[in-house]
mmCIF file of C-alpha atoms in Angstrom:
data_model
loop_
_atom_site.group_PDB
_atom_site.id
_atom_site.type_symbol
_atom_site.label_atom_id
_atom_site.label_comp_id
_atom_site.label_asym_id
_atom_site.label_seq_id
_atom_site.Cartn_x
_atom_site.Cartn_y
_atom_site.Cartn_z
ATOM 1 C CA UNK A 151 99.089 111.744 123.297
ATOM 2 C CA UNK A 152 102.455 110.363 124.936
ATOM 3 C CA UNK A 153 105.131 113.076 125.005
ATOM 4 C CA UNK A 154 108.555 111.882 123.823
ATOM 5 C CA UNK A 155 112.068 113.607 124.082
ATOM 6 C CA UNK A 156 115.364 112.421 123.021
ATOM 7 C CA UNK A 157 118.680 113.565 123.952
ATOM 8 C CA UNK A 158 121.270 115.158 122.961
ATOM 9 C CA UNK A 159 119.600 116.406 120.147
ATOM 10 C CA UNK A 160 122.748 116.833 118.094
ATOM 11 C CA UNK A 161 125.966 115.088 118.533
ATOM 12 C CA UNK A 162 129.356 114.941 116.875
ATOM 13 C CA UNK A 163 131.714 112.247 116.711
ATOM 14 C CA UNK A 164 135.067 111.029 116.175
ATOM 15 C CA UNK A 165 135.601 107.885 114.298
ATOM 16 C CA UNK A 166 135.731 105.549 116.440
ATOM 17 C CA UNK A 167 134.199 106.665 119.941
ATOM 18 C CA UNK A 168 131.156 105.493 121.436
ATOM 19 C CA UNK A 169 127.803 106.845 122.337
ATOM 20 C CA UNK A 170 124.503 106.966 124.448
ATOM 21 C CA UNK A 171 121.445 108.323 122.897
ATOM 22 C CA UNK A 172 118.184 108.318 125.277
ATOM 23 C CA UNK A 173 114.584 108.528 124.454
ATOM 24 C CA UNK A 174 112.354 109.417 127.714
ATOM 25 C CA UNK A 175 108.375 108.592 126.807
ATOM 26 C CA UNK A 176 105.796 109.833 129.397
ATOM 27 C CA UNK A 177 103.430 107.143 129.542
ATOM 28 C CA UNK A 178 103.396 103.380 129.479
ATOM 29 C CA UNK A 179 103.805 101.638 126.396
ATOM 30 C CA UNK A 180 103.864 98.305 124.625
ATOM 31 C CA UNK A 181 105.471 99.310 121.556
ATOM 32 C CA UNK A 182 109.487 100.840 121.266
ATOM 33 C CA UNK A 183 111.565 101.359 118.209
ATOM 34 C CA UNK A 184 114.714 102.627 117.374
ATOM 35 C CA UNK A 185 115.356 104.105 113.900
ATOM 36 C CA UNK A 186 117.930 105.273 111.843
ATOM 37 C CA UNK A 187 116.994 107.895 109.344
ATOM 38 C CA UNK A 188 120.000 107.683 106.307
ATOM 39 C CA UNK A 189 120.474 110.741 104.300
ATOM 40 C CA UNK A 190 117.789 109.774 101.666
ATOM 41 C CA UNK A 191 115.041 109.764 104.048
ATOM 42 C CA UNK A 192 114.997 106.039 104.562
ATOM 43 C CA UNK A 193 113.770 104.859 107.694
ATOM 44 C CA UNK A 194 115.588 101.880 109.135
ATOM 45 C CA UNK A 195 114.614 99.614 111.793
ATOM 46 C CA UNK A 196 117.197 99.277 114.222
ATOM 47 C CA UNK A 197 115.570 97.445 117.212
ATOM 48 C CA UNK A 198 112.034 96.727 118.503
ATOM 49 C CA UNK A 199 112.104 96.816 121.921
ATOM 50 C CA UNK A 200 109.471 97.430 124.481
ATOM 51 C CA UNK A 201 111.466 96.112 127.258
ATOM 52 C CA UNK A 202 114.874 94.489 128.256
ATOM 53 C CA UNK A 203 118.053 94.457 126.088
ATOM 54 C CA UNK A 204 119.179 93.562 122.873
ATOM 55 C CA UNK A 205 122.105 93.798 120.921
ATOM 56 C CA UNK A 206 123.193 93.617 116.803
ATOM 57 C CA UNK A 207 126.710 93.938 116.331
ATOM 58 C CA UNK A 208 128.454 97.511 117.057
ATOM 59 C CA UNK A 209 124.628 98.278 118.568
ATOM 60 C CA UNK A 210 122.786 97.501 121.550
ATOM 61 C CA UNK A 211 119.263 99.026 123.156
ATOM 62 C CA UNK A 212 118.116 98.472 126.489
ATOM 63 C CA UNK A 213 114.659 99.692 127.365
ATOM 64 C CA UNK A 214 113.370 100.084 131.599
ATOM 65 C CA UNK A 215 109.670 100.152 130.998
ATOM 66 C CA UNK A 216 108.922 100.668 134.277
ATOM 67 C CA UNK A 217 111.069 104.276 134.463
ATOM 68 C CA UNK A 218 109.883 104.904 130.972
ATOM 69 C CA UNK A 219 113.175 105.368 129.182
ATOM 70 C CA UNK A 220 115.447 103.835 126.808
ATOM 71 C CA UNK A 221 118.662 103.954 125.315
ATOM 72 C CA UNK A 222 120.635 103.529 122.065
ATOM 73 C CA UNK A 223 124.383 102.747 122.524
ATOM 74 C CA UNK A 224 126.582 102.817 119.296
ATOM 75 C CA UNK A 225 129.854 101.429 120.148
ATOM 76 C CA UNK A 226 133.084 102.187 117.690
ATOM 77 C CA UNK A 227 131.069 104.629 115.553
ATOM 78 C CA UNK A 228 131.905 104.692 111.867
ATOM 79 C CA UNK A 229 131.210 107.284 109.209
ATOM 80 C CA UNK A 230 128.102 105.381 108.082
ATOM 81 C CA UNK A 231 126.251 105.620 111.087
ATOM 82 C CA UNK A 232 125.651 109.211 110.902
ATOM 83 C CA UNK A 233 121.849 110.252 110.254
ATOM 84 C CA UNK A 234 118.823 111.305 112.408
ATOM 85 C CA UNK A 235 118.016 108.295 115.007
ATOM 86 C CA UNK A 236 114.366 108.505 116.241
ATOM 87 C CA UNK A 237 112.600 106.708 118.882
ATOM 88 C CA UNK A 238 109.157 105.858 118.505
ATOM 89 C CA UNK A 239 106.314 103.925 120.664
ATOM 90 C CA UNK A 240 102.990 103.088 120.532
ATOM 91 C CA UNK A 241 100.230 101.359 122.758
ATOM 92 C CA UNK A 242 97.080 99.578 122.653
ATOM 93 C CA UNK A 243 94.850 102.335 122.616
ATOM 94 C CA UNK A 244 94.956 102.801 119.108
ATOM 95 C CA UNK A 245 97.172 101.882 115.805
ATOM 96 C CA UNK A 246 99.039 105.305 116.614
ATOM 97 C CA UNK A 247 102.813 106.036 116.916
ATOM 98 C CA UNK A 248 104.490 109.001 118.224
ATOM 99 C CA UNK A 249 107.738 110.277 117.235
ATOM 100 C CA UNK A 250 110.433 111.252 119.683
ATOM 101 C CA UNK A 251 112.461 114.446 118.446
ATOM 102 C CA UNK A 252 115.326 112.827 116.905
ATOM 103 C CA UNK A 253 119.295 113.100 117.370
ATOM 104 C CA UNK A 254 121.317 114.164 114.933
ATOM 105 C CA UNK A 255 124.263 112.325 115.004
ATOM 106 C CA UNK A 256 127.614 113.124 112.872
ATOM 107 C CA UNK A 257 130.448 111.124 112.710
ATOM 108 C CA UNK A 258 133.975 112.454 111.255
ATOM 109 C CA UNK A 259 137.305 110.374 110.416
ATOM 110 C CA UNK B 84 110.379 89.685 103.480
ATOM 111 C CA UNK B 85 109.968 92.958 105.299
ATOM 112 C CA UNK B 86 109.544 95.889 102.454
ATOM 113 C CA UNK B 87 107.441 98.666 101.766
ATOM 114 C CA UNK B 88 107.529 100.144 98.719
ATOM 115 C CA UNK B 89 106.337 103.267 97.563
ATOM 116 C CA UNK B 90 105.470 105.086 94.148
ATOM 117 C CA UNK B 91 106.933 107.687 92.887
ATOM 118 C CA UNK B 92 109.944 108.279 94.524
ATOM 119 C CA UNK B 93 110.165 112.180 93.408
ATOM 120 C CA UNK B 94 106.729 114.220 92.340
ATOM 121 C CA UNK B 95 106.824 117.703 91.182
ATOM 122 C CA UNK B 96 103.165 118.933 91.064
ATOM 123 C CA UNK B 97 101.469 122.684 90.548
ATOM 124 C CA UNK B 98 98.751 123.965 92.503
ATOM 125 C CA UNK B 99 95.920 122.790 90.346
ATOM 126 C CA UNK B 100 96.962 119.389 89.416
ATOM 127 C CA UNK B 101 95.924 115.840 90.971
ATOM 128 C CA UNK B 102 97.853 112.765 91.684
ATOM 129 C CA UNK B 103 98.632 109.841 93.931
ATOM 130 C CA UNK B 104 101.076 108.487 96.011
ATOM 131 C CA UNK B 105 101.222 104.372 95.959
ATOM 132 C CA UNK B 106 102.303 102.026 99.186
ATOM 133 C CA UNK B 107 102.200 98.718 99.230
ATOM 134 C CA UNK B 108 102.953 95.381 101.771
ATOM 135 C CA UNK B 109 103.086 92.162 101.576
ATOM 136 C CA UNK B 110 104.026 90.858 104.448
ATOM 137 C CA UNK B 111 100.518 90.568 105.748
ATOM 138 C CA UNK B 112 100.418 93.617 107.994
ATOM 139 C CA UNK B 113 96.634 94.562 108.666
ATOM 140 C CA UNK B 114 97.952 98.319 109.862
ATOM 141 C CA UNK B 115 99.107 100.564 107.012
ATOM 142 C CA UNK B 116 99.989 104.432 108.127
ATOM 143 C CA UNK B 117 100.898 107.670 106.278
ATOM 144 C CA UNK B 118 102.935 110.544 107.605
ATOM 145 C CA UNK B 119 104.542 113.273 106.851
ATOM 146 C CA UNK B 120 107.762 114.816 107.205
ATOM 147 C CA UNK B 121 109.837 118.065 107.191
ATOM 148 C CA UNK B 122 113.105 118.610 106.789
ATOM 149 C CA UNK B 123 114.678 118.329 110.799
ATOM 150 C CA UNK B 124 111.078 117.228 112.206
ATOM 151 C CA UNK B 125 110.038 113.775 113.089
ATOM 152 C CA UNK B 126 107.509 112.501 110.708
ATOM 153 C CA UNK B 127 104.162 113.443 111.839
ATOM 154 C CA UNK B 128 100.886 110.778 111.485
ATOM 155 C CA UNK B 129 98.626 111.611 109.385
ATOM 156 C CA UNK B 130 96.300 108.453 108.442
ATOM 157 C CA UNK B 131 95.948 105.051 110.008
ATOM 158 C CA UNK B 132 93.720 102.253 108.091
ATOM 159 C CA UNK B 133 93.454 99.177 110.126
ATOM 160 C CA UNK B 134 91.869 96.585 108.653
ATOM 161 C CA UNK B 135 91.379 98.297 105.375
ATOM 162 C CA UNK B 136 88.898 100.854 107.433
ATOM 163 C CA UNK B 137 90.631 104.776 108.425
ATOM 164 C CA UNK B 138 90.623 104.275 112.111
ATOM 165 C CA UNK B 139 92.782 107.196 112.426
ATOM 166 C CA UNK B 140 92.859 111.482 110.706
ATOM 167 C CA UNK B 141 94.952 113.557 112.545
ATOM 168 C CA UNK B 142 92.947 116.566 111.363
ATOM 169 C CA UNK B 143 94.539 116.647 107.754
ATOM 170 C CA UNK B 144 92.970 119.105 104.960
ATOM 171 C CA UNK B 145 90.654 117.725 102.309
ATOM 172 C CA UNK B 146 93.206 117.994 100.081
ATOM 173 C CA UNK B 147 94.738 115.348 101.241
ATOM 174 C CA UNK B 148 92.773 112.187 100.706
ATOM 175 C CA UNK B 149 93.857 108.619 101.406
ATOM 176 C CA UNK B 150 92.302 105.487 99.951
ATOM 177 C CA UNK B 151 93.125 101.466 101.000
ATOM 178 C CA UNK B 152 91.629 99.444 98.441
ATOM 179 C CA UNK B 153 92.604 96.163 99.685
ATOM 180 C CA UNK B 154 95.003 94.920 102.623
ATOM 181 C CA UNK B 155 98.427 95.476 100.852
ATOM 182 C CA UNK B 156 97.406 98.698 98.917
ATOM 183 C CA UNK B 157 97.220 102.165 100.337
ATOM 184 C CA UNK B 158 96.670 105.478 98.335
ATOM 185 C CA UNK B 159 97.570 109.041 98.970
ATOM 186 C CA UNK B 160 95.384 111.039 96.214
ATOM 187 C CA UNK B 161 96.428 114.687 96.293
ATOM 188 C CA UNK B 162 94.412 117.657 94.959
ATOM 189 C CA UNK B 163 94.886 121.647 95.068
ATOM 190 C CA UNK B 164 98.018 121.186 97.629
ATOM 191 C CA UNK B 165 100.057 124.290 98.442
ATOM 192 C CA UNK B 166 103.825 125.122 98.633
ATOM 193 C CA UNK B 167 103.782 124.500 102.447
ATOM 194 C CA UNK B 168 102.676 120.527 101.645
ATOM 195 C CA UNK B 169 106.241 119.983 99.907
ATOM 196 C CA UNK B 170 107.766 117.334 102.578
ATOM 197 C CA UNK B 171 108.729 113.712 102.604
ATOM 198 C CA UNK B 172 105.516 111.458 102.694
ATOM 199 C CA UNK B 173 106.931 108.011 104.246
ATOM 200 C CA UNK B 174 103.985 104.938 103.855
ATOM 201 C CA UNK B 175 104.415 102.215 106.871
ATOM 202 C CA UNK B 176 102.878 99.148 107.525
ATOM 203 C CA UNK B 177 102.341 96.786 111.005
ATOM 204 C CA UNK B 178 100.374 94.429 112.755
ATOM 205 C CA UNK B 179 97.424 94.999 114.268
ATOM 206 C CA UNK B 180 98.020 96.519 117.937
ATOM 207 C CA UNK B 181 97.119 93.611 119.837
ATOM 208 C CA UNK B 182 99.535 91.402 117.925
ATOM 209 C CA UNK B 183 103.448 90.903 118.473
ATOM 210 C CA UNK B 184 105.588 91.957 117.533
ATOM 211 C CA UNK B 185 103.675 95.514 116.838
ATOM 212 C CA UNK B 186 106.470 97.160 115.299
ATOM 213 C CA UNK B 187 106.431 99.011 112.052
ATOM 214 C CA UNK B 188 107.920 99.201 108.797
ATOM 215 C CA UNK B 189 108.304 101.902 106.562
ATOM 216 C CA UNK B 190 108.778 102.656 102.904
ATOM 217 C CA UNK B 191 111.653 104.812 101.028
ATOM 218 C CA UNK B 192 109.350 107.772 100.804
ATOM 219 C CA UNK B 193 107.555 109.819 98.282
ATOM 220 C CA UNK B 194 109.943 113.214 98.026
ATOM 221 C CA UNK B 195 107.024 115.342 97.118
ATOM 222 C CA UNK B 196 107.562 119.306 95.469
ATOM 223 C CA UNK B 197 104.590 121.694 95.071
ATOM 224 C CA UNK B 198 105.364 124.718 93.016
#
C-alpha cells in the first residue's frame, strides 16, 4: 500500500501564530483529505483535495500531485484548532484509504 | 446533508458477550468502511463494502464480523473480543472510487471497552 508521513508530528502553538503541516504520500493518487480529529474522536473534513489549492477562512491546502505532497496551513491559530490533523488518500485501485501519521497540534493563549 | 451516524456511542462489553455496532448514510454513498483506532494511531481499515458486497478484510479476526444489509446500513457484530480490541471504531461512508468527488465521511465513533 501507499506509505504516508506527516510532519512535525507534534507541534505547539501560541495563540495566534501560524503554521505548515505537510503530508508526503509515496505514490500517485486521486483521492486527498485533510482532517481534523477534535478531542472526542470526531473526524472532521477539512478539505478534499487531490490537486491545486483551496482555501476556508483561517485555512488553506494546496496539494502538488506531481511531487506527491501536500500541505495544511492554519493561519492565526486559536485554541479550538488544537487536535490530531490527519492526511489521508486513496486511488482507483480499490475503495481503500490510508492514513498518514497524524500531527498533534496544541495551541495555548 | 453529509452525516454518518453511529450506534452506541459508548459500549462496555465482557469477554463472552455479543453485540453490534450500527452506521448508517444517507447521502447515497455506495462505499461504506469500518476502522479502527487507538489512542495516538491513525485509524486503521478494517472492512470496505462497496456496493453492499465486502470488497475489502484487512485480515481482521473472526470475531469481528461486519454485515451491510442494504446501501445505507452497515453492521459491526462483535463476539468473544479481548481487552486488546478496546479502541475507537469510526464507520465512514463515500462514493464509489471512480466517482467525484471520492472523498469520505465519517461518523462520531463507537468508544468501545472490553473488560
Amino acid at each position: 500500500g501507499i506509505q504516508v508521513e506527516q510532519s512535525p508530528p507534534d507541534l505547539i502553538l501560541q495563540e495566534g501564530a501560524n503554521s505548515t503541516l505537510r503530508c508526503n504520500f509515496s505514490d500517485s493518487v486521486n483521492n486527498l483529505q485533510w482532517f481534523h480529529q477534535n478531542p472526542w474522536g470526531q473526524l472532521i473534513n477539512l478539505f478534499y483535495i487531490p490537486s491545486g489549492t483551496k482555501q476556508n477562512g483561517r485555512l488553506s491546502a494546496t496539494t502538488v500531485a506531481t511531487e506527491r505532497y501536500s500541505l495544511l496551513y492554519i493561519s492565526s491559530s486559536q485554541t479550538t484548532d488544537s487536535g490530531v490533523y490527519f492526511c489521508a488518500v486513496g486511488t482507483n485501485t480499490g475503495n481503500q484509504f490510508y492514513f498518514g501519521t497524524g500531527t498533534s497540534l496544541t495551541v495555548i493563549p | 446533508d453529509t452525516e454518518v451516524t453511529q450506534t452506541p456511542k459508548h459500549l462496555v462489553m465482557g469477554m463472552t458477550n455479543k453485540k453490534s455496532l450500527k452506521c448508517e448514510q444517507h447521502m447515497g454513498h455506495r462505499a461504506m468502511y469500518w476502522y479502527k483506532q487507538k489512542a495516538k494511531k491513525p485509524p486503521e481499515l478494517m472492512f470496505v463494502y462497496s456496493y453492499e458486497k465486502l470488497s475489502i478484510n484487512e485480515s481482521v479476526p473472526s470475531r469481528f464480523s461486519p454485515e451491510c444489509p442494504n446501501s445505507s446500513l452497515l453492521n459491526l457484530h462483535l463476539h468473544a473480543l479481548q481487552p486488546e480490541d478496546s479502541a475507537l471504531y469510526l464507520c465512514a461512508s463515500s462514493r464509489d472510487q471512480f466517482d467525484s468527488p471520492y472523498e469520505q465521511y465519517f461518523g462520531p465513533g463507537t468508544r468501545l471497552t472490553v473488560t
